Short mmCIF file of C-alpha atoms and ligand atoms in Angstrom, two decimals:
data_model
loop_
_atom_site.label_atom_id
_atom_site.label_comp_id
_atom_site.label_asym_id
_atom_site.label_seq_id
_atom_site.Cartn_x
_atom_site.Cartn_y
_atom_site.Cartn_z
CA UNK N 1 -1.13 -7.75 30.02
CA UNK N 2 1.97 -7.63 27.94
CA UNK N 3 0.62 -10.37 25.41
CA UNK N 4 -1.33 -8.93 22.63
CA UNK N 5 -3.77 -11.08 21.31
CA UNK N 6 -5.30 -11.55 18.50
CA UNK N 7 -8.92 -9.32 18.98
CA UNK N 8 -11.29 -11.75 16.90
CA UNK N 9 -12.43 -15.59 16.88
CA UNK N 10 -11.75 -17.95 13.70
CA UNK N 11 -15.28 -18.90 12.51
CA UNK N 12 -14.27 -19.84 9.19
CA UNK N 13 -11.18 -21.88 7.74
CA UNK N 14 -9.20 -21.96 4.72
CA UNK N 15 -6.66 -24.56 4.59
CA UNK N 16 -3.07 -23.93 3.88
CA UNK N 17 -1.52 -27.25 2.08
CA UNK N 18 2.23 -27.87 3.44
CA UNK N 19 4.26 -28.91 0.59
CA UNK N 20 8.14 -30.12 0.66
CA UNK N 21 11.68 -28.27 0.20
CA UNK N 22 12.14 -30.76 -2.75
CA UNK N 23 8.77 -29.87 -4.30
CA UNK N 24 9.22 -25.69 -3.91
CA UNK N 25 12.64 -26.39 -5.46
CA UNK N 26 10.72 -28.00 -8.70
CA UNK N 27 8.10 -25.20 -8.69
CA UNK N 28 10.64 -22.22 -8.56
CA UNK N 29 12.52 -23.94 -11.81
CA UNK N 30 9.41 -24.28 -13.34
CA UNK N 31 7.96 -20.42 -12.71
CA UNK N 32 11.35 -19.35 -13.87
CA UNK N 33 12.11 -17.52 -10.38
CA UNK N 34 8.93 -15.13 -10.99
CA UNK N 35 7.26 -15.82 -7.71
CA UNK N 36 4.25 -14.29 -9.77
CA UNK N 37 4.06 -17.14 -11.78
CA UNK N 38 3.76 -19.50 -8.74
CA UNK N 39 -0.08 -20.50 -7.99
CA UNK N 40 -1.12 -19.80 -4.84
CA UNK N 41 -2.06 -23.34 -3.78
CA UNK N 42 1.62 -23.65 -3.79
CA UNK N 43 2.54 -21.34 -1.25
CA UNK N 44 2.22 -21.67 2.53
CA UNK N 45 2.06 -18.05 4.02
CA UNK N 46 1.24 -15.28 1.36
CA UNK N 47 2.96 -12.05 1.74
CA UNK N 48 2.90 -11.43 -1.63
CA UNK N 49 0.12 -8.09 -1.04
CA UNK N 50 -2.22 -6.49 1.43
CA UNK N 51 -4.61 -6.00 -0.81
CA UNK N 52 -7.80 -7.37 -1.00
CA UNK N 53 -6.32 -10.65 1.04
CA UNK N 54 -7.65 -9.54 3.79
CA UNK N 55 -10.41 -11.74 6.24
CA UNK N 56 -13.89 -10.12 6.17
CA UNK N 57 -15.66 -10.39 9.80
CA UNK N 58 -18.94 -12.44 10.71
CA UNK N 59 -20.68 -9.05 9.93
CA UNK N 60 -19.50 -7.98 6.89
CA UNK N 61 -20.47 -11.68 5.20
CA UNK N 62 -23.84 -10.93 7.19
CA UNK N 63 -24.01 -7.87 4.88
CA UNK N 64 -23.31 -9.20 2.19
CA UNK N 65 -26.51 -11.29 2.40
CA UNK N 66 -28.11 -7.97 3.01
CA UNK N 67 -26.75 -6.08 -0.16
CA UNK N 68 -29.63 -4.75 -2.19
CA UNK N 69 -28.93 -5.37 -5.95
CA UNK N 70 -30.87 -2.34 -7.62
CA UNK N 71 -29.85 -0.63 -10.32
CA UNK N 72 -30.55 2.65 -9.11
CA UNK N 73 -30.69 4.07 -5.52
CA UNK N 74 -30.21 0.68 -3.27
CA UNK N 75 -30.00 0.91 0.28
CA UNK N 76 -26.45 -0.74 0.45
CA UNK N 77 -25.27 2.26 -1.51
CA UNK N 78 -27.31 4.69 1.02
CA UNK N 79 -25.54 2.93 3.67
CA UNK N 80 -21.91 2.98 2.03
CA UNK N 81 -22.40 6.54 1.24
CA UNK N 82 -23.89 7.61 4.86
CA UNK N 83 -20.46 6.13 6.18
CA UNK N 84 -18.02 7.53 4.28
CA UNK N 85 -19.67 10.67 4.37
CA UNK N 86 -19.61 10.37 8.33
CA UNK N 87 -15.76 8.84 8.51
CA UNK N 88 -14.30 12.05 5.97
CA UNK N 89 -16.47 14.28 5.49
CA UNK N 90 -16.73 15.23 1.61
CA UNK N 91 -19.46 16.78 0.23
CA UNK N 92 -19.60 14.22 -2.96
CA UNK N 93 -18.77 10.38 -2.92
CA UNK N 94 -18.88 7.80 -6.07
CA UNK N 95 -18.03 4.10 -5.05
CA UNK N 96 -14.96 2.79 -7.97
CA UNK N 97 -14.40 -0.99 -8.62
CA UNK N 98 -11.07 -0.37 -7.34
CA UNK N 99 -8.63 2.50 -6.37
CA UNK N 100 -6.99 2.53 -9.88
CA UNK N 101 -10.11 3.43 -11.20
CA UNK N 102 -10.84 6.28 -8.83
CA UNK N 103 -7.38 7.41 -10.00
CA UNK N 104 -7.72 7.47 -13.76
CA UNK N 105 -11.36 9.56 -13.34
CA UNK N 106 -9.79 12.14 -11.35
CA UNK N 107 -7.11 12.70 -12.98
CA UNK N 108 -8.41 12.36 -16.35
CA UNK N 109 -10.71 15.45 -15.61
CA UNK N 110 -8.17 17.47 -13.15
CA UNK N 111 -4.07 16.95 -15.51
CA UNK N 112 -3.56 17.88 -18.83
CA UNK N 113 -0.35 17.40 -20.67
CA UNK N 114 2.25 18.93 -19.65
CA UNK N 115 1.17 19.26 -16.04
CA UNK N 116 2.78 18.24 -12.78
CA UNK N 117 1.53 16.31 -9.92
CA UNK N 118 3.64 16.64 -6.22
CA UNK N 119 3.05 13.95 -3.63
CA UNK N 120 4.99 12.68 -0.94
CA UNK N 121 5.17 9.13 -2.98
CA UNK N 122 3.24 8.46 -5.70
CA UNK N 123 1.78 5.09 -5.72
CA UNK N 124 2.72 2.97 -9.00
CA UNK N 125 -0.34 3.03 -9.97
CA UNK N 126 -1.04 6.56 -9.27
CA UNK N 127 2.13 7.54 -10.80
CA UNK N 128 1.08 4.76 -13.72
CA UNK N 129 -2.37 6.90 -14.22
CA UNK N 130 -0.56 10.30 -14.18
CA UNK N 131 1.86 9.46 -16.82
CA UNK N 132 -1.08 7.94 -18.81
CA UNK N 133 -2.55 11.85 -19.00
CA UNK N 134 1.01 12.87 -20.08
CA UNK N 135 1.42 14.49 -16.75
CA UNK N 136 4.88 13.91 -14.58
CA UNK N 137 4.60 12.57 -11.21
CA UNK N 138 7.05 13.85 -8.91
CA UNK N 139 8.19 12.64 -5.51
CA UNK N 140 8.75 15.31 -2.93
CA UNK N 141 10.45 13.52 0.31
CA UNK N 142 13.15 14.63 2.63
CA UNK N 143 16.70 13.09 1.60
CA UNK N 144 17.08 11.55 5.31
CA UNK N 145 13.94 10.13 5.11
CA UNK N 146 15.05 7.70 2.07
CA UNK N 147 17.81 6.37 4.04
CA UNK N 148 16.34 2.47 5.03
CA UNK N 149 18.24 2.82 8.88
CA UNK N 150 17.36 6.46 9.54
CA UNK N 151 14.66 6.33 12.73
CA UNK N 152 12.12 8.95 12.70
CA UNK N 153 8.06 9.03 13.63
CA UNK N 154 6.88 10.15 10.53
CA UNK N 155 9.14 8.99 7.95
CA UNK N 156 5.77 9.40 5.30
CA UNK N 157 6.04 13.32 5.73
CA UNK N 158 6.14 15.20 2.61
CA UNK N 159 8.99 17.91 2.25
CA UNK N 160 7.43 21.28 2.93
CA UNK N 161 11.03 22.92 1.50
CA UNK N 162 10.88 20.34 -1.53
CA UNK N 163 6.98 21.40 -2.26
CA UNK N 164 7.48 25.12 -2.18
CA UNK N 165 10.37 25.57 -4.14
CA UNK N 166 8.42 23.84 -7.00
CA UNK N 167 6.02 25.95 -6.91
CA UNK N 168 7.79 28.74 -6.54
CA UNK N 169 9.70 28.21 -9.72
CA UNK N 170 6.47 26.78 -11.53
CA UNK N 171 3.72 27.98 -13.63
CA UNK N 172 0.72 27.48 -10.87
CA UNK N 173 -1.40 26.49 -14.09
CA UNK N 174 0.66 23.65 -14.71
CA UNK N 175 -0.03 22.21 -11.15
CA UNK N 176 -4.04 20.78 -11.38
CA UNK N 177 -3.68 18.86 -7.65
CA UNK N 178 -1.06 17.97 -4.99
CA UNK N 179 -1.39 14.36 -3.30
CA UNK N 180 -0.56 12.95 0.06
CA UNK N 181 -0.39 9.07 -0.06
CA UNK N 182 -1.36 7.78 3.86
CA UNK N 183 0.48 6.06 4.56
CA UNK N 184 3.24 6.36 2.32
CA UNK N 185 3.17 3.04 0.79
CA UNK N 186 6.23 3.07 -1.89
CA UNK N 187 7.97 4.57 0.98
CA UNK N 188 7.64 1.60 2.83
CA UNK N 189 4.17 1.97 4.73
CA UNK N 190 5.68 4.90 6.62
CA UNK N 191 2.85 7.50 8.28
CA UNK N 192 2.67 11.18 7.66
CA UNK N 193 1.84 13.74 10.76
CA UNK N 194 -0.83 15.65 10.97
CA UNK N 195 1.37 18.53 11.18
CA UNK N 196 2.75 17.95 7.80
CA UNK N 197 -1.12 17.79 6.50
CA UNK N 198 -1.59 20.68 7.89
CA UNK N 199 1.23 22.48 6.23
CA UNK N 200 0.79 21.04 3.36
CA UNK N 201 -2.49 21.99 3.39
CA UNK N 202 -1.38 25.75 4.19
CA UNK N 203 0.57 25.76 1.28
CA UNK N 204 -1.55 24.21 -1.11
CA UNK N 205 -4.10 27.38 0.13
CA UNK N 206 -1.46 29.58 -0.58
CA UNK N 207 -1.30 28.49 -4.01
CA UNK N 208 -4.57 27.62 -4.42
CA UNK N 209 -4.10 24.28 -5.84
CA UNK N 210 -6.64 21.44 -4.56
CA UNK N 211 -4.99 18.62 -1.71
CA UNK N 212 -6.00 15.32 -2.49
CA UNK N 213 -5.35 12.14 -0.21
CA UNK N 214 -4.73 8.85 -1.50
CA UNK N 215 -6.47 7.15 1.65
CA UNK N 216 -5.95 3.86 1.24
CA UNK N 217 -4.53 3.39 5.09
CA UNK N 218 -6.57 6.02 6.33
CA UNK N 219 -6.82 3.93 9.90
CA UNK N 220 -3.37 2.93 10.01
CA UNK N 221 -2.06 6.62 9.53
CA UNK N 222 -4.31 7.85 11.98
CA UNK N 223 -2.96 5.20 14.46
CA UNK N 224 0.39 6.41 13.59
CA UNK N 225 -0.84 10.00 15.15
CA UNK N 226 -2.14 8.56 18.13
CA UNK N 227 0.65 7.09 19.49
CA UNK N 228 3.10 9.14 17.70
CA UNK N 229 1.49 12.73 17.82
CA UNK N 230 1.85 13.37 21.37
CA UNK N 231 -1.59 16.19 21.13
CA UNK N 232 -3.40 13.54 19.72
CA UNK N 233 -2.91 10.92 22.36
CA UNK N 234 -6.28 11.00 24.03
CA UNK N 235 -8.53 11.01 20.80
CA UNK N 236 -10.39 8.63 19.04
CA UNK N 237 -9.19 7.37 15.84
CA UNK N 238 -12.36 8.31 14.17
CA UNK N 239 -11.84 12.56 15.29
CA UNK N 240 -8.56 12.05 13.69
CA UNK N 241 -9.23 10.40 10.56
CA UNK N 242 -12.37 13.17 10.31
CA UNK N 243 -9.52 16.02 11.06
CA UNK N 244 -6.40 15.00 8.59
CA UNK N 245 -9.18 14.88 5.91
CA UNK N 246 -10.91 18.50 6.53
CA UNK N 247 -8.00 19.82 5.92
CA UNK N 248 -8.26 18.14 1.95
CA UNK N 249 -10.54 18.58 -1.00
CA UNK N 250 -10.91 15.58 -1.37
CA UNK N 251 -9.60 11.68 -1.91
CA UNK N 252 -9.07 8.78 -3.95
CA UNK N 253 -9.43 5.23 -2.07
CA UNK N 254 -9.09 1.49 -2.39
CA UNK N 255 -11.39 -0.58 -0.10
CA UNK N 256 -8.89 -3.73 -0.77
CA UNK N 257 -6.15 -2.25 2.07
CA UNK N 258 -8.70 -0.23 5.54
CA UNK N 259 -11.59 -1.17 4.02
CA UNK N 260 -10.83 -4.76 4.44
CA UNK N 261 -12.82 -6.40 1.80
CA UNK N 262 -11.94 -8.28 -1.42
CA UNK N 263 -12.76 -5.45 -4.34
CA UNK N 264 -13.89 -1.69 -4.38
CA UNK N 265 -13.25 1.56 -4.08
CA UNK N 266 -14.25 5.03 -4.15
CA UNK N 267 -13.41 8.79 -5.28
CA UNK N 268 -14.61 11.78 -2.98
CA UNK N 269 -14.62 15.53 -3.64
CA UNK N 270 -15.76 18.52 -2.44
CA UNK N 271 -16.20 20.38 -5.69
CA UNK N 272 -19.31 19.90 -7.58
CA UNK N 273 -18.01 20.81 -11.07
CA UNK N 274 -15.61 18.37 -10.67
CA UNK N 275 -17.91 15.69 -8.88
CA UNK N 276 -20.13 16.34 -11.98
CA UNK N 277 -17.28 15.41 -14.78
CA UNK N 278 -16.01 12.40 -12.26
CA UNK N 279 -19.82 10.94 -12.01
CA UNK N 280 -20.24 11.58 -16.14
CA UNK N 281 -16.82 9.15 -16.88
CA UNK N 282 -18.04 6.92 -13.68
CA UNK N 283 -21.14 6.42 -15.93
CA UNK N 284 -19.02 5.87 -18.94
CA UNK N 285 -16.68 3.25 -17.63
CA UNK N 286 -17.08 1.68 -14.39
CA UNK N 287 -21.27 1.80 -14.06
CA UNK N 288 -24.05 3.93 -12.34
CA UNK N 289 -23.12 6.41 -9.76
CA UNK N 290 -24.87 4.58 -7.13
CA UNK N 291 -23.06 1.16 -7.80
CA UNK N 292 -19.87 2.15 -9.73
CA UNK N 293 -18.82 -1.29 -10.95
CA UNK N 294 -19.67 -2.49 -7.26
CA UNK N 295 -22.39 -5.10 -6.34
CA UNK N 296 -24.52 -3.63 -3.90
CA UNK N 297 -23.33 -6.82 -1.13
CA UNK N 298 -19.78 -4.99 -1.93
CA UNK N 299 -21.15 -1.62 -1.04
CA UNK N 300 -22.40 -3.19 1.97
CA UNK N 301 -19.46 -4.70 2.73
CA UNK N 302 -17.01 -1.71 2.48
CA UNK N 303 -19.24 0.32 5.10
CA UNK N 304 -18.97 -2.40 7.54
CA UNK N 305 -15.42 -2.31 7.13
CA UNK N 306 -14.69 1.03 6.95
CA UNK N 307 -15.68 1.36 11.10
CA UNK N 308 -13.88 -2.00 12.08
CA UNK N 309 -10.62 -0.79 10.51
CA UNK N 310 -10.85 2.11 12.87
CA UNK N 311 -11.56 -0.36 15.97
CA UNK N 312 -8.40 1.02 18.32
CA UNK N 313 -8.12 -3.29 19.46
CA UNK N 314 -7.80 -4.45 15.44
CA UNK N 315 -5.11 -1.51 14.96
CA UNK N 316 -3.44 -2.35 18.21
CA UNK N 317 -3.13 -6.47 16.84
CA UNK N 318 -2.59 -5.08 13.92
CA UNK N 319 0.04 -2.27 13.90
CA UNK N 320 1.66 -4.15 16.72
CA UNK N 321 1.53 -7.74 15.19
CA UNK N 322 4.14 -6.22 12.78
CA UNK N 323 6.31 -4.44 15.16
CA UNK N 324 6.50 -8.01 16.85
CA UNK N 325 7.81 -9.33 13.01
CA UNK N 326 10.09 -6.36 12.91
CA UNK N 327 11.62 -6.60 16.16
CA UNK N 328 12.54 -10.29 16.25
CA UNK N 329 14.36 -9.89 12.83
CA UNK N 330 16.40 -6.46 14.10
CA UNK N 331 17.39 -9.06 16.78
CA UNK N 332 18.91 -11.35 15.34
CA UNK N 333 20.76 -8.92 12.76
CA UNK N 334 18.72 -8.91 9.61
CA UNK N 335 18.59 -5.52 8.22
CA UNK N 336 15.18 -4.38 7.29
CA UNK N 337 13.56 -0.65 7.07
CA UNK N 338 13.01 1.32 10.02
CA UNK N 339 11.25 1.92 11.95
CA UNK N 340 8.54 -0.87 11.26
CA UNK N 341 5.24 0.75 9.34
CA UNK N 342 1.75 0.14 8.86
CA UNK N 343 1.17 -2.73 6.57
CA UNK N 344 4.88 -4.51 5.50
CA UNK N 345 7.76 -5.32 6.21
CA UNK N 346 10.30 -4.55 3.90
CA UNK N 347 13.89 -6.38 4.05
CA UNK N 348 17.02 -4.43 3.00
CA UNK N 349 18.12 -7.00 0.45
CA UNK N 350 21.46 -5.18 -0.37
CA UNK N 351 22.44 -4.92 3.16
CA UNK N 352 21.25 -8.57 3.59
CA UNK N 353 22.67 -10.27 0.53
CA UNK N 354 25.71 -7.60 0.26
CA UNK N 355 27.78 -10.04 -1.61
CA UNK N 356 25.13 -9.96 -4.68
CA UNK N 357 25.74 -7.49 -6.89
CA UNK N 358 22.82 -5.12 -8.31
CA UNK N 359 22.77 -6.47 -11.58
CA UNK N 360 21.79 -9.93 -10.08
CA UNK N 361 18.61 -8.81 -8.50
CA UNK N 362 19.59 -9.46 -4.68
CA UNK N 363 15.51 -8.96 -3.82
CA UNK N 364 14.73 -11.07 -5.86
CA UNK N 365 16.68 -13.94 -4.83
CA UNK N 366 15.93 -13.30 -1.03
CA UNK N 367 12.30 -13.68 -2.49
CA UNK N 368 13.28 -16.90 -4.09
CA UNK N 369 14.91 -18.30 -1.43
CA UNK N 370 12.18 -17.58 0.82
CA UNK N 371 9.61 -19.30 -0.79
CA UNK N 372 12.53 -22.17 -1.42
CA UNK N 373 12.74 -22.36 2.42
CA UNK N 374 9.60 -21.70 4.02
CA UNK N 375 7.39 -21.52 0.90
CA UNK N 376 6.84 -17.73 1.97
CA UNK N 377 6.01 -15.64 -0.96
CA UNK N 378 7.00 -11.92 -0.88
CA UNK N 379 7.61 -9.47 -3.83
CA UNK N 380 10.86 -7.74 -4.62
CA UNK N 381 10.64 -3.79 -4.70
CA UNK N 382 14.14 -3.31 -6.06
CA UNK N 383 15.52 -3.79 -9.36
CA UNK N 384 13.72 -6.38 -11.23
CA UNK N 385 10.44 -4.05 -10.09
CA UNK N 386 11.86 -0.59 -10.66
CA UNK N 387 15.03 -0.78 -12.99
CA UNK N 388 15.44 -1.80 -16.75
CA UNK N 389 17.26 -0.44 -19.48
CA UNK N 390 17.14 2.88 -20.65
CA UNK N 391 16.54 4.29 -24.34
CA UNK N 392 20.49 4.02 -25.15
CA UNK N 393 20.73 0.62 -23.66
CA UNK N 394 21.97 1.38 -20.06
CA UNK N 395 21.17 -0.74 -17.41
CA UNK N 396 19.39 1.65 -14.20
CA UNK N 397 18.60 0.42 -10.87
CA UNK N 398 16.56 0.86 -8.48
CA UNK N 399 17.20 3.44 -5.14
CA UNK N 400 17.14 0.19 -2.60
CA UNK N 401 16.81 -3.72 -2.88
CA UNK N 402 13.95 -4.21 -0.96
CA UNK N 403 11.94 -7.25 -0.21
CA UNK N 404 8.57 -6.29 1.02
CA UNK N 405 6.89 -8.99 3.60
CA UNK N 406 2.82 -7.51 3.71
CA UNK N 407 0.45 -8.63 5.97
CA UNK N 408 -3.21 -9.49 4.92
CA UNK N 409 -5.75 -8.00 7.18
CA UNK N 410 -7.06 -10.50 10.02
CA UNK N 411 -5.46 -13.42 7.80
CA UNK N 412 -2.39 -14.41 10.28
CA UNK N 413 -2.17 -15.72 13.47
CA UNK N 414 1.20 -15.53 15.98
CA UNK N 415 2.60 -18.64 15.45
CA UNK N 416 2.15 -18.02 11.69
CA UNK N 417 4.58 -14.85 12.08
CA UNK N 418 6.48 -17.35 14.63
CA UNK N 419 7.38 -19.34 11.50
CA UNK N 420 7.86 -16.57 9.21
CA UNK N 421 10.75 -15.34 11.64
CA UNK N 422 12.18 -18.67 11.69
CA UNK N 423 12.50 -18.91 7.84
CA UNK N 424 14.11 -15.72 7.60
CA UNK N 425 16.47 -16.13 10.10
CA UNK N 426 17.53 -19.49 9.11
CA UNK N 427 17.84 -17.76 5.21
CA UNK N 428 19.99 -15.09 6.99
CA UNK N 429 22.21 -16.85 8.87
CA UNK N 430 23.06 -19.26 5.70
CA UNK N 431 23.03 -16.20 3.58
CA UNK N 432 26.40 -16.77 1.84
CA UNK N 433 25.69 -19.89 0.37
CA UNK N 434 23.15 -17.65 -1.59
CA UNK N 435 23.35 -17.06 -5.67
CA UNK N 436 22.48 -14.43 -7.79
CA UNK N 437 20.31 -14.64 -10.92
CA UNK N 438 20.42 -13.29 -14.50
CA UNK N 439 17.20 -12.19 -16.60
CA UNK N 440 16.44 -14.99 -19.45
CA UNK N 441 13.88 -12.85 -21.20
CA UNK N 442 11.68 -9.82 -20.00
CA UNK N 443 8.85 -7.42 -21.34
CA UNK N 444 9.69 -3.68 -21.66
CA UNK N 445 6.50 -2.18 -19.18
CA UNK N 446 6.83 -3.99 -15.75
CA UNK N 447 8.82 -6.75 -16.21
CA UNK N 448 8.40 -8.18 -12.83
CA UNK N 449 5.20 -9.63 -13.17
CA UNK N 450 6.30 -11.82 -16.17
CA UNK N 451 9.98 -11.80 -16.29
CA UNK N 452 12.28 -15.20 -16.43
CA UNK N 453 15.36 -15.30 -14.71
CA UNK N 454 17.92 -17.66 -14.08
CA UNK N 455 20.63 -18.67 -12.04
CA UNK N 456 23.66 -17.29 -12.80
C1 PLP M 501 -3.31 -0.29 -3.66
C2 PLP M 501 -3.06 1.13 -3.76
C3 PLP M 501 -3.60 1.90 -4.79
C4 PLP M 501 -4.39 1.29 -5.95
O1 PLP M 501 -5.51 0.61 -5.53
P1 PLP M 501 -6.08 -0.67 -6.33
O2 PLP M 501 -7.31 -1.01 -5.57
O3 PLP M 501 -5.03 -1.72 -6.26
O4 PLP M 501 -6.36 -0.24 -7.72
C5 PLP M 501 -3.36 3.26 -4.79
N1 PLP M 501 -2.61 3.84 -3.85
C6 PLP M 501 -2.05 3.13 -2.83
C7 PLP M 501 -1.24 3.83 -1.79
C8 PLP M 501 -2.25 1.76 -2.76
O5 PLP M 501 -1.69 1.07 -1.77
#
């Protein structure tokens, strides 16, 4: 059949309250164009994140009536570790409240000031936690690859030229860990090959410096090589996922995006001295190794989830359901990132609102005039997120005005991405009418989440 369906049943239902044109146009005044600042009973389809918005299944809320609350050594944590141990394979595994978390332990015990950290794309708040140690992040893609129109399979890949001349030219002591981020989420949910892990992997050896993964769309990314990877066509999703990760020493992980639950995390080595200075700060900050600042129902939970985000039917709905988004807006014109990745869509505001200048946040108003037409909320990932004003007072901008549409997990049906087409394309097609907008006041660390603008 050429119709893809959704794979599951709705057991459970949340409401979504319709509200009016006339009453979005109030709210939007009132949350000073900060889509942020909007509450959520106010909005009719919520793009705003994929994470931890995702539905849990009939057997996941089953487990969480199953978690077992002890302190020490419960069987939901037996469970939760007896799956991720079987799904990637590291020798050591402490469960985080949330992928942050795993982030700041690791690197708190692996960078030291001064140090550097290569990925393909650092995550924000990967990048965020680096910088916190007084280490530099750095970025390490191929310059076609940044171009929003350029097609290619694997537009995640990290540059293997990029990485080695670094190192080359670096002091190796300077350089605790290299990260690949699967898939490339900053980069616009775009996968990486397992070729590329496997080079980067070589290299890494080479230079014996430790490859970590942030795994947060493991299952997606492996999906990606399936179809993608032509060797790779006839194997299961879970041999993959169990292959791009032997080939690292370990990962860092949010259970909010192919987990698909509401909270958690976890942090996974294969090092023990390392494993033994994570589990002493786990202890410190986020709880006992074998809960980590999880309930034991959320343990539970996670390793329930964990094996239905590799289910090839919820990757086909799901990978495909955003395709299906992508495709009907390339029809009708509206410029968004190609080709279409894991999680998101993201909208090339500059190319869609070309007659907005920079300095008047063109993602941001297509965010704002989204939610003013369908009462769709979205988040910019242009300017308002990534520029600001530098130490002599100069305005910087961001690389692209993007507008990033993300799609919970199991949350949307068809005719709800029916109507999100329809919004956008109406918003296109009366695009000139559209106005820029002007920051009324802002914070210095990122803005976006509390700045208020105006029109101009
Ligand atoms: C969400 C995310 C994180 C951080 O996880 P939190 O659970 O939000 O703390 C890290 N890396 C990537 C790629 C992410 O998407």
């Amino acid at each position: 059949m050429k119709t893809i369906i959704e794979p599951f049943r709705i057991k459970s239902v949340e409401p979504i309250k319709m509200n009016s044109i006339e009453e979005r146009k109030k709210i939007l005044i009132n949350s000073h164009f900060n889509l942020f600042q909007v509450k959520a009973q106010d909005v009719i389809i919520d793009l705003l994140t994929d994470s931890g918005t995702g539905a849990m299944s009939s057997k996941q809320w089953a487990g969480i009536m199953n978690g077992d609350e002890s302190y020490a050594g419960s069987d939901s944590y037996l469970f939760f570790k007896d799956v991720v141990q079987d799904i990637f394979g590291f020798k050591y595994i402490l469960p985080t409240h949330q992928g942050r978390a795993s982030e700041r332990i690791l690197f708190s015990n692996l960078c030291k000031e001064g140090d550097i950290v290569p990925s393909n794309t650092h995550f924000d708040t990967t990048r965020a936690n680096i910088l916190f140690q007084g280490a530099k992040p750095i970025d390490l893609i191929d310059d076609e690859y940044k171009d929003t129109q350029s097609i290619f399979p694997f537009k995640g890949n990290m540059s293997i030229k990029k990485l080695e001349d670094l190192l080359k030219k670096s002091d190796l002591t300077k350089i605790p860990l290299i990260m690949i981020t699967i898939t490339n989420n900053s980069g616009g949910g775009q996968p990486v090959s397992m070729d590329n892990i496997i080079k980067v992997s070589n290299v890494a050896k080479k230079y014996n410096i430790p490859l970590y993964i942030d795994a947060c769309r493991f299952a997606e990314n492996a999906y990606f090589i399936k179809i993608r990877e032509k060797k790779y066509k006839n194997w299961s999703i879970k041999k993959i996922v169990r292959k791009m990760f032997s080939y690292a020493d370990g990962c860092t992980m949010s259970a909010k995006k192919d987990a698909i639950v509401n909270i958690g995390g976890f942090l996974c080595t294969n090092n023990e001295s390392v494993n033994e200075k994570n589990q002493n700060l786990l202890i410190l900050t986020e709880g006992f190794p074998t809960y980590g600042g999880l309930a034991g129902r959320d343990l539970e939970a996670i390793g329930i989830g964990l094996n239905e985000a590799m289910d090839i039917d919820y990757l086909n709905y799901r990978i495909k359901s955003i395709e299906y988004l992508g495709k009907k807006l390339l029809k009708n014109d509206v410029p968004i990132l190609q080709p279409t990745g894991g999680h998101a869509i993201y909208i090339d505001a500059g190319l869609f609102l070309s007659h907005i200048p920079r300095n008047q946040f063109p993602g941001q108003v297509l965010a704002c005039e989204l939610y003013l037409k369908g009462g769709i909320r979205c988040s910019e990932i242009g300017s308002l997120m990534f520029g600001g004003i530098d130490d002599n007072g100069k305005e910087f901008y961001a690389n692209n005005e993007l507008v990033r549409l993300a799609m919970p997990r199991r949350t949307y049906t068809q005719s709800h991405i029916d109507y999100v087409i329809e919004v956008v394309i109406n918003v296109y097609n009366n695009r000139k009418e559209i106005e820029g907008l002007k920051i009324a006041k802002q914070s210095k660390y990122l803005r976006h989440f509390t700045a208020k603008l105006k029109k101009v």
